[in-house]
Coordinates of C-alpha atoms and ligand atoms in Angstrom, one line a residue:
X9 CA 49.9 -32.7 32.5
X10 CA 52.2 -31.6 35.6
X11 CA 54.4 -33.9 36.8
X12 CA 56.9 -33.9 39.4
X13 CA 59.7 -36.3 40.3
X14 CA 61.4 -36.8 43.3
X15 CA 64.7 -38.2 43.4
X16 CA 67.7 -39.1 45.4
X17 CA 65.5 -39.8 48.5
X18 CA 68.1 -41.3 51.5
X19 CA 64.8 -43.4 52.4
X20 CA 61.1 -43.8 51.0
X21 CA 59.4 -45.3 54.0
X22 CA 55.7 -46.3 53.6
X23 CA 53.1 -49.1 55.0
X24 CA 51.4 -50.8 51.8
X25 CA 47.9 -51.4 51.3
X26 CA 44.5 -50.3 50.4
X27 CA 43.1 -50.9 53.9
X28 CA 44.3 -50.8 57.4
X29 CA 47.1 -52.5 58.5
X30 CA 46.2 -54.9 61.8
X31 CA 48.4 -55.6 64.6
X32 CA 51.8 -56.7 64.1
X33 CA 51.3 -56.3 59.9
X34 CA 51.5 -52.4 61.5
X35 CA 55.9 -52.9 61.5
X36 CA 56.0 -54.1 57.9
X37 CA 57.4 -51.0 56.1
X38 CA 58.7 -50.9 52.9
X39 CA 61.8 -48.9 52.5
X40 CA 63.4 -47.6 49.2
X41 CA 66.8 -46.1 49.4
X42 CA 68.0 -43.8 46.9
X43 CA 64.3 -44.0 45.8
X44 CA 62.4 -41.6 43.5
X45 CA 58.1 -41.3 43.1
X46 CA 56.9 -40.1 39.6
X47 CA 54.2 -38.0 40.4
X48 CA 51.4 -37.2 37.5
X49 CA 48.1 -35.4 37.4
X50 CA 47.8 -35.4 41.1
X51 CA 48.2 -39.9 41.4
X52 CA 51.5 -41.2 42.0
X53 CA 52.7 -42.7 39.1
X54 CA 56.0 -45.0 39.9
X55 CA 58.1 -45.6 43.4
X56 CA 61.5 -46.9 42.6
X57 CA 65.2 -46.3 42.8
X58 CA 66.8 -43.6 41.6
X59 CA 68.9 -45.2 39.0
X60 CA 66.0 -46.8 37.5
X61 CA 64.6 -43.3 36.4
X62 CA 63.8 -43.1 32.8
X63 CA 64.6 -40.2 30.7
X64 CA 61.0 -39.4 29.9
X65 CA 60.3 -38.9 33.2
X66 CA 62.4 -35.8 33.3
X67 CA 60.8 -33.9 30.6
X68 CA 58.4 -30.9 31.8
X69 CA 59.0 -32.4 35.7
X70 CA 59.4 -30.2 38.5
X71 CA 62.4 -32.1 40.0
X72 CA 62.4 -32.4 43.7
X73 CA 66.1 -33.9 44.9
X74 CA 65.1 -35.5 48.1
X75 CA 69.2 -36.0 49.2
X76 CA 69.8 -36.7 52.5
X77 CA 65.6 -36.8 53.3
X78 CA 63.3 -38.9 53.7
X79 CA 60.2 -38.9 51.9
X80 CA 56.6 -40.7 53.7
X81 CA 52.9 -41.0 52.9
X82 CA 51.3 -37.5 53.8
X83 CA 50.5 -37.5 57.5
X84 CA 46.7 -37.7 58.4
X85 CA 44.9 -36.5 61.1
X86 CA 41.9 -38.1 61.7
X87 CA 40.6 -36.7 64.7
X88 CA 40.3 -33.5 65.4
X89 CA 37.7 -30.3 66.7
X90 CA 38.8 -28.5 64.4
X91 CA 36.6 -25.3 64.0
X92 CA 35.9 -23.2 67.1
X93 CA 36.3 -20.2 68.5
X94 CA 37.7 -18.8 71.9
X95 CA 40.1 -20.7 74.1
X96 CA 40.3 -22.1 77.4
X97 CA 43.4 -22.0 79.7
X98 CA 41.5 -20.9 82.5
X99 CA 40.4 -24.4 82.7
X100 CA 43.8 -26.1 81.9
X101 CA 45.1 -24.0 85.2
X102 CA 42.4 -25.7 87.0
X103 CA 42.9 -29.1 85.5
X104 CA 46.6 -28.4 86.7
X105 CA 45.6 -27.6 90.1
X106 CA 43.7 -31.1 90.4
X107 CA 40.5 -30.5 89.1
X108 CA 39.1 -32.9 86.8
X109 CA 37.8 -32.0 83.5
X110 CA 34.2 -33.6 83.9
X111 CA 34.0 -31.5 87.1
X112 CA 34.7 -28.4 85.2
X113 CA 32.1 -29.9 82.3
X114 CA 29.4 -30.0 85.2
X115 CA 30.1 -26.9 86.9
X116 CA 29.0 -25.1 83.2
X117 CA 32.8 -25.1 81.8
X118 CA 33.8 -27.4 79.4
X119 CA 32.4 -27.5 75.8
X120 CA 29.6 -25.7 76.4
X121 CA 32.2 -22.6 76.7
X122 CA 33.5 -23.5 73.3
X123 CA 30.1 -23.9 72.0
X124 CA 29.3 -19.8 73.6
X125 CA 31.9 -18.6 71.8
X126 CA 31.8 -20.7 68.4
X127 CA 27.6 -19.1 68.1
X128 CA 29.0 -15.5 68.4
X129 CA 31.7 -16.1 65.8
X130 CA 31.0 -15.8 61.9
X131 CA 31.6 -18.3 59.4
X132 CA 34.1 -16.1 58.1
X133 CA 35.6 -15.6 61.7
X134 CA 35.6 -19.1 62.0
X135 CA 37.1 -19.9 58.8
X136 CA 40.2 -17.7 59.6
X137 CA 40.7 -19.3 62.7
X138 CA 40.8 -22.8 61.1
X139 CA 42.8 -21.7 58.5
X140 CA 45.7 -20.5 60.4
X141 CA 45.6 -24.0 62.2
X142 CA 45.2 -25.8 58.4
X143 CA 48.6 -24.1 58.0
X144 CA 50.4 -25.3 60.5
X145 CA 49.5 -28.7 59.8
X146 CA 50.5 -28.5 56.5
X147 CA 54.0 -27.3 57.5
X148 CA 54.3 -30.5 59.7
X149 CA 53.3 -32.7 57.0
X150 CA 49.9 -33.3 57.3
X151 CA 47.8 -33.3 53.9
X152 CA 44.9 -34.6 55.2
X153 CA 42.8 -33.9 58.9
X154 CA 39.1 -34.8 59.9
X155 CA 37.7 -32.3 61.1
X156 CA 33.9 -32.2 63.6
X157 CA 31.4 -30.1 64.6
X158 CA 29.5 -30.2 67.6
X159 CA 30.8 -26.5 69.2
X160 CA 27.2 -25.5 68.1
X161 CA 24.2 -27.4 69.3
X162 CA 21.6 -25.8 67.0
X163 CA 20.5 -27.0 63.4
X164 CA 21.8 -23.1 62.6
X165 CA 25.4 -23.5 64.0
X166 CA 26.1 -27.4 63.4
X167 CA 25.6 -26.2 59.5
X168 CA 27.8 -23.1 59.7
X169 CA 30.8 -25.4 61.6
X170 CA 29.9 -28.3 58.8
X171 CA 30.0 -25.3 56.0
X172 CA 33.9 -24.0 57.1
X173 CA 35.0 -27.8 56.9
X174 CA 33.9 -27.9 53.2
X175 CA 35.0 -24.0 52.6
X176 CA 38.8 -25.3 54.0
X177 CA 38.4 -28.3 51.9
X178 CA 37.9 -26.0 48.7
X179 CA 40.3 -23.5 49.6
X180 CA 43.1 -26.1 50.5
X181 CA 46.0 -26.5 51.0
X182 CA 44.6 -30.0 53.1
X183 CA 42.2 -31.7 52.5
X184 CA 39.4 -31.3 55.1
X185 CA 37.2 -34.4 55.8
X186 CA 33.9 -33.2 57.6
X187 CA 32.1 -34.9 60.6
X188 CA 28.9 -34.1 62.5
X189 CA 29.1 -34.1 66.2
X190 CA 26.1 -32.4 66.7
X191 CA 26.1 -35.2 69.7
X192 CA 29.4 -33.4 71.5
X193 CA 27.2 -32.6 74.8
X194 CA 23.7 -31.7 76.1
X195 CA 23.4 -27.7 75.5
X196 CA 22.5 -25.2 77.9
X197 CA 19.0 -24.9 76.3
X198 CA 18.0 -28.8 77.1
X199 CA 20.2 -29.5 80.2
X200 CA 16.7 -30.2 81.8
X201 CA 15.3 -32.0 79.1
X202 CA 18.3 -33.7 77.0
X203 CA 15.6 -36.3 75.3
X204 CA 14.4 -33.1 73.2
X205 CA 18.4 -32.4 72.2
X206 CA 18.7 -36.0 70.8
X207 CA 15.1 -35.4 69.3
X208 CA 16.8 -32.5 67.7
X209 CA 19.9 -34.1 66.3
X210 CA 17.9 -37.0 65.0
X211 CA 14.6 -35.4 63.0
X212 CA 16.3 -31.9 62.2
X213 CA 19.9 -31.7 62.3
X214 CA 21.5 -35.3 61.1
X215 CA 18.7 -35.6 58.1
X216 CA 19.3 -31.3 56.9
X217 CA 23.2 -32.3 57.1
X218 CA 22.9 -35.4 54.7
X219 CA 20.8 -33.3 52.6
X220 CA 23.1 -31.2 52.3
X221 CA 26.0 -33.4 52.2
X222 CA 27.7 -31.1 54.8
X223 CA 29.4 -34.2 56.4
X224 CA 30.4 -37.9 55.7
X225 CA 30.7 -38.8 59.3
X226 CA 28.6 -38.8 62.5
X227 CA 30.4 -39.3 65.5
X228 CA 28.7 -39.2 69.4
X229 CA 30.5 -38.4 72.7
X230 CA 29.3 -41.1 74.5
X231 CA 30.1 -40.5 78.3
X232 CA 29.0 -39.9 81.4
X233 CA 27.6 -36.4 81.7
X234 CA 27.2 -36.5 77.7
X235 CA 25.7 -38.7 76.2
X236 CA 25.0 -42.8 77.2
X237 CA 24.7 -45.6 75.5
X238 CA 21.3 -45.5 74.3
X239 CA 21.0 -42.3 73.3
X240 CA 24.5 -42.6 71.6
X241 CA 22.6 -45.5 69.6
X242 CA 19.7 -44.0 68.7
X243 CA 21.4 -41.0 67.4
X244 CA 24.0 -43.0 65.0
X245 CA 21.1 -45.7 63.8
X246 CA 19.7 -42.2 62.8
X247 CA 22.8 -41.1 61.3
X248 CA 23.5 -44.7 59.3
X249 CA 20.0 -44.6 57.9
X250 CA 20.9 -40.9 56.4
X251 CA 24.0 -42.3 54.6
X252 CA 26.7 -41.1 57.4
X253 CA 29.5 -43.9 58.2
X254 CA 29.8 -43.7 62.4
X255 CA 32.7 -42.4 64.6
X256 CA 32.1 -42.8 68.1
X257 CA 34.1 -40.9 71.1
X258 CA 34.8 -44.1 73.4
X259 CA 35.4 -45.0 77.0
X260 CA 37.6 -41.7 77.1
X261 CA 36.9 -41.0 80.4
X262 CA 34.8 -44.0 82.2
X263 CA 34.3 -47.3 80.4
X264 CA 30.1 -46.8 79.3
X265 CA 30.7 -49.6 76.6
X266 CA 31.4 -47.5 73.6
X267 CA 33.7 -49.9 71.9
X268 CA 31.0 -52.4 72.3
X269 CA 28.6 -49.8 70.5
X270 CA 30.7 -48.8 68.0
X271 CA 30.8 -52.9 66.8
X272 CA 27.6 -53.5 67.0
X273 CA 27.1 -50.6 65.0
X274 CA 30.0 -51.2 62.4
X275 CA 31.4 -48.0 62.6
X276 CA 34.6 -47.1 60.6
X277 CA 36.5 -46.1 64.3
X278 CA 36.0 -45.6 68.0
X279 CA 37.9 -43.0 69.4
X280 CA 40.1 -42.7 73.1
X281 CA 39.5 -46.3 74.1
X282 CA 41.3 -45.6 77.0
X283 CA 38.6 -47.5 79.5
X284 CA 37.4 -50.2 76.8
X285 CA 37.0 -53.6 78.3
X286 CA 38.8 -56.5 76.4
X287 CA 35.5 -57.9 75.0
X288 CA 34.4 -54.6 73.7
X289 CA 38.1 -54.4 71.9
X290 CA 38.0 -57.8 70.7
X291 CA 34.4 -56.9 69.6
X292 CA 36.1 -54.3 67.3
X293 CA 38.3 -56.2 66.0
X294 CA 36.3 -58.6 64.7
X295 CA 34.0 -56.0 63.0
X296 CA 36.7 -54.2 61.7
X297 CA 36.4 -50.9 63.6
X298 CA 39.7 -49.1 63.3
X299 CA 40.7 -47.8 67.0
X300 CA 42.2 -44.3 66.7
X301 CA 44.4 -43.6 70.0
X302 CA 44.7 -40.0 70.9
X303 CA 47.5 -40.0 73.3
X304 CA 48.3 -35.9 73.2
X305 CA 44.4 -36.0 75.1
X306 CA 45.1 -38.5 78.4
X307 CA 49.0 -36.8 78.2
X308 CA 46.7 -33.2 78.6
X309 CA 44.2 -35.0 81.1
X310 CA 47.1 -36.7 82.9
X311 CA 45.0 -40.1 82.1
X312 CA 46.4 -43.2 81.8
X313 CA 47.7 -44.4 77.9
X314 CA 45.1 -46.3 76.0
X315 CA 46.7 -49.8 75.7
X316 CA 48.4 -49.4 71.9
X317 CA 50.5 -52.8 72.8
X318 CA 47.5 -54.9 74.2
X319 CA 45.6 -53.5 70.7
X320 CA 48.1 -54.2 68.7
X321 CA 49.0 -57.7 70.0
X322 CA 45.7 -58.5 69.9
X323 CA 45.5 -57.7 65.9
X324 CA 43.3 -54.5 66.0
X325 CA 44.2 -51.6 63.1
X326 CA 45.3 -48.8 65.1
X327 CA 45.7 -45.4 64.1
X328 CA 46.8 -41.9 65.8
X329 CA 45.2 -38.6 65.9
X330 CA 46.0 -35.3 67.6
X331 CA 42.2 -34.8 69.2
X332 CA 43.0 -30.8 68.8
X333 CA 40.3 -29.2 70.7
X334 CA 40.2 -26.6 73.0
X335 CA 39.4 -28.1 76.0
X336 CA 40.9 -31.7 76.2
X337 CA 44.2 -31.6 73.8
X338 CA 44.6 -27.6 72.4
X339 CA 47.7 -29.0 70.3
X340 CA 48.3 -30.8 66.6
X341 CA 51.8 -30.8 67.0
X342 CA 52.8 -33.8 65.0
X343 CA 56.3 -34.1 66.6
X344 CA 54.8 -34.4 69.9
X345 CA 51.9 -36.8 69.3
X346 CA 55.0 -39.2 67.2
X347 CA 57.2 -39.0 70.2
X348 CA 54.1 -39.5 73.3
X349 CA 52.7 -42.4 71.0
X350 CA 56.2 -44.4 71.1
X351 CA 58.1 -43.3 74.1
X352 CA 54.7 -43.6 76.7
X353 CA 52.6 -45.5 75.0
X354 CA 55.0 -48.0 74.1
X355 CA 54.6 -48.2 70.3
X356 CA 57.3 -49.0 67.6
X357 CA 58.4 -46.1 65.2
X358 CA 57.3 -48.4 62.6
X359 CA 54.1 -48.9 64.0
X360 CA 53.5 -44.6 64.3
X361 CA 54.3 -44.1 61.0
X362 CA 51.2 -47.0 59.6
X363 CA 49.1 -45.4 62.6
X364 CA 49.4 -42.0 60.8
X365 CA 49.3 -42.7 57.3
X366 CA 47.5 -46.0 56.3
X367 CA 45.6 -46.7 59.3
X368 CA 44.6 -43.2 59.6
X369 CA 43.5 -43.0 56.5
X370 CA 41.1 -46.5 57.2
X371 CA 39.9 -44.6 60.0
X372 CA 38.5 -41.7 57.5
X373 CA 37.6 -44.7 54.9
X374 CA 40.3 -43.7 52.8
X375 CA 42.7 -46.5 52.8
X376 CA 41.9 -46.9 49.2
X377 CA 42.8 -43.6 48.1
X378 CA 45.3 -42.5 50.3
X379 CA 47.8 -43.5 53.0
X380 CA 50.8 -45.1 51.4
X381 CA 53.0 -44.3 48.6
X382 CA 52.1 -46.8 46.1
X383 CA 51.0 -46.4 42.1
X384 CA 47.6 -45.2 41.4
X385 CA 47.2 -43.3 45.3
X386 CA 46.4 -39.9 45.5
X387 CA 49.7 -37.8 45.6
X388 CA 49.8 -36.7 49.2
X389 CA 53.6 -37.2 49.9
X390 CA 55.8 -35.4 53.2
X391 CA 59.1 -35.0 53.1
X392 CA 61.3 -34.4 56.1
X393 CA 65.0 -33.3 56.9
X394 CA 66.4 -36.2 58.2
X395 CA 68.0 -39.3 56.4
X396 CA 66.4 -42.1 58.0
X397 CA 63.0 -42.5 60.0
X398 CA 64.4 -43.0 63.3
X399 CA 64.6 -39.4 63.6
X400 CA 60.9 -38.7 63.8
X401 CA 60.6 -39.8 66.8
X402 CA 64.8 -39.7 68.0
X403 CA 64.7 -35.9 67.1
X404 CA 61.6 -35.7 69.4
X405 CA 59.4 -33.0 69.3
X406 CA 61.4 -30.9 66.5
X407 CA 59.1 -30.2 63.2
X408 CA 61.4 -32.0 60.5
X409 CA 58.7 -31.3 57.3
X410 CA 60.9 -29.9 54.4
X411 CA 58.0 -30.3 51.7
X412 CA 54.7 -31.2 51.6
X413 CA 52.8 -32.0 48.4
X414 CA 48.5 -32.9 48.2
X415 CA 47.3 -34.3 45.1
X416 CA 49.9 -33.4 43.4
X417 CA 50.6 -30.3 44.1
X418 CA 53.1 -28.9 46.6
X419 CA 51.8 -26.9 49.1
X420 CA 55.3 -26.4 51.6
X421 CA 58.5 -26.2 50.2
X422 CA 61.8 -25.3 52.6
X423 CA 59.1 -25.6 55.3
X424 CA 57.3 -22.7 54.1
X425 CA 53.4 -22.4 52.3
X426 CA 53.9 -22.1 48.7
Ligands
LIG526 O1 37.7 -35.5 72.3 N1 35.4 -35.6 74.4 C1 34.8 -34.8 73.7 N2 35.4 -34.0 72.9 C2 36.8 -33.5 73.0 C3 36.9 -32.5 74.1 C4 36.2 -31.2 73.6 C5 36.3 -30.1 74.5 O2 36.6 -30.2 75.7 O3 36.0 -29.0 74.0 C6 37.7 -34.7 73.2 O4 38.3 -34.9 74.3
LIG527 FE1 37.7 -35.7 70.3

């Protein structure tokens, strides 16, 4: 049975819960000083205070003295492109110089770039590639990232992307929660006839994928130039009927009603939100659609913030995500998204910490299992270098993670991959 115990913690800082947090409830953390978290068999056993340790608990433990740390729920990403080949700054120096990125998406740039370079690659290529980014999200304190498809467009490349997600997933040291997005733009091959590419996704690719079980997710861009509404419905009615729960890219761009879509639909989140209308959000929140802001993408596309106070006021469950891609957001830097989130998009540190860990986690339908630092959760813990939580985001933009452990297990210790 291995067990470890982490003591002496300046702060244990977690949201509580076994399902998102909504609006204001986002600020209610609970803080432990001089706290310690049993840890056995991979489930978190007991959070308390230090002096309340009992001498069992030390016996065959690998102690971990958390002095002068602080110790949170393992960080989630649950948005993100995560498997592709190639890059594009060619396109950022144009975005820079004042070109917008749908232009460059209709000129032939954009994802269908990504997608030319993610065919010629192998899986094994492509596992590499995702690995080394795995990595550095571990080291920042991330046990957890979602991780879509949809940089291949054929049956044949939707499957190998979906197939690296579950080979990271095996091979650790995150967990990797997979998506189809076979839905991420109309390829090259049916630019004249996009009705057969929909036809595609629907009888070949999203029913082979459930078979499968290549993915748990289906997510759509819908957007102008991508994919609209109906289509965007058709494709995830498809996908619910196969057994997928639905993610939908929303309003990231122009406002074509996604939010409405993805509550009429039930899906577990809607993405970007940065054009929704206020009926479309206060659609979501009655259906309880998680909203998962992506503020490293409109920072990238120099877009205007989605409107996290408005959201959160209004008593949706918000979460955060990095959106790494190569086109949009070509970062999962942890630091930055923490300090963008609350210093330009106006949210509390409280509220990014629950938008990260318990709300992510909703948005991936994991609130049950992981999240929060509570008895009986899955042992995905972060510790960071600082003694209270303030620094996250006051330190801004400086990786803090000291150790990282995932079910159990630690995977970074002194910052580095055990
Ligand atoms: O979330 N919007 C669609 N997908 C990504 C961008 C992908 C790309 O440009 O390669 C996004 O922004
Ligand atoms: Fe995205």
């Amino acid at each position: 049975m291995k067990k470890i115990l982490i003591t002496k913690a300046s702060q244990i800082v977690t949201p509580i819960g076994r399902s998102g947090r909504p609006g204001q409830g986002m600020n209610d953390l609970t803080i432990i000083e001089d706290g310690c978290v049993l840890i056995q068999d991979g489930k978190i056993l007991k959070v308390c205070k230090t002096s309340e340790i009992d001498e069992n608990w030390l016996h065959g433990a690998d102690i971990i003295d958390a002095s002068g740390k602080i110790v949170l729920p393992g960080l989630i990403d649950a948005h993100t492109h995560l498997v592709f080949a190639g890059t594009r700054e060619d396109e950022f120096s144009l975005r820079m110089a004042g070109e917008s990125y749908l232009t460059i998406m209709e000129k032939g740039g954009g994802i269908q770039r990504s997608i030319d370079a993610t065919r010629l690659a192998s899986e094994k290529e492509l596992y590499d590639l995702a690995r080394k980014r795995v990595i550095n999200m571990a080291k920042m304190g991330v046990t957890t990232v979602e991780a879509k498809s949809g940089y291949g467009g054929t049956l044949e490349d939707e499957i190998k992307q979906c197939k690296v997600a579950r080979k990271l997933n095996e091979s650790g040291p995150i967990s990797v929660v997979s998506t189809l997005m076979a839905a991420h733009t109309v390829v090259r091959e049916y630019r004249n006839d996009p009705e057969k590419y929909v036809k595609l996704i629907i009888e070949e690719i999203i029913p082979r994928v459930a078979r499968e079980k290549l993915a748990e997710f289906c997510d759509v861009f819908l957007e102008k130039s991508a994919f609209n509404y109906a289509q965007a419905e058709r494709v995830l009615t498809a996908a619910k009927a196969n057994g997928f729960e639905l993610k939908i890219h929303a309003d990231e761009i122009t406002n074509g009603k996604g939010a409405h879509l993805a509550a009429k639909l039930n899906a577990i989140s809607a993405e970007h939100l940065l054009f929704s209308d206020r009926e479309g959000l206060e659609a979501m929140r009655k259906h309880h659609v998680t909203a998962v802001l992506l503020p490293l993408t409109a920072f990238s596309l120099r877009e205007p913030y989605a409107k996290a106070r408005d959201m959160i006021k209004n008593g949706l469950v918000v979460a955060l995500a990095s959106d790494f891609n190569p086109g949009s957001c070509y970062t999962y830097s942890m630091p930055m998204l923490m300090a963008v989130a609350c210093l330009s998009m106006h949210m509390s540190i409280e509220e990014v910490i629950t938008a990260l860990t318990l709300n992510a986690a909703a948005a991936i339908n994991r609130a049950h299992k992981i999240g929060s630092i509570e008895t009986g959760k899955d042992a995905d813990i972060a510790i960071f270098s600082c003694p209270n939580y303030a620094h996250l985001v006051y330190h801004m933009g400086i990786n803090q993670a000291h150790t990282v452990i995932r079910k159990g297990e630690v995977i970074v210790r002194n910052g580095e991959i055990v």
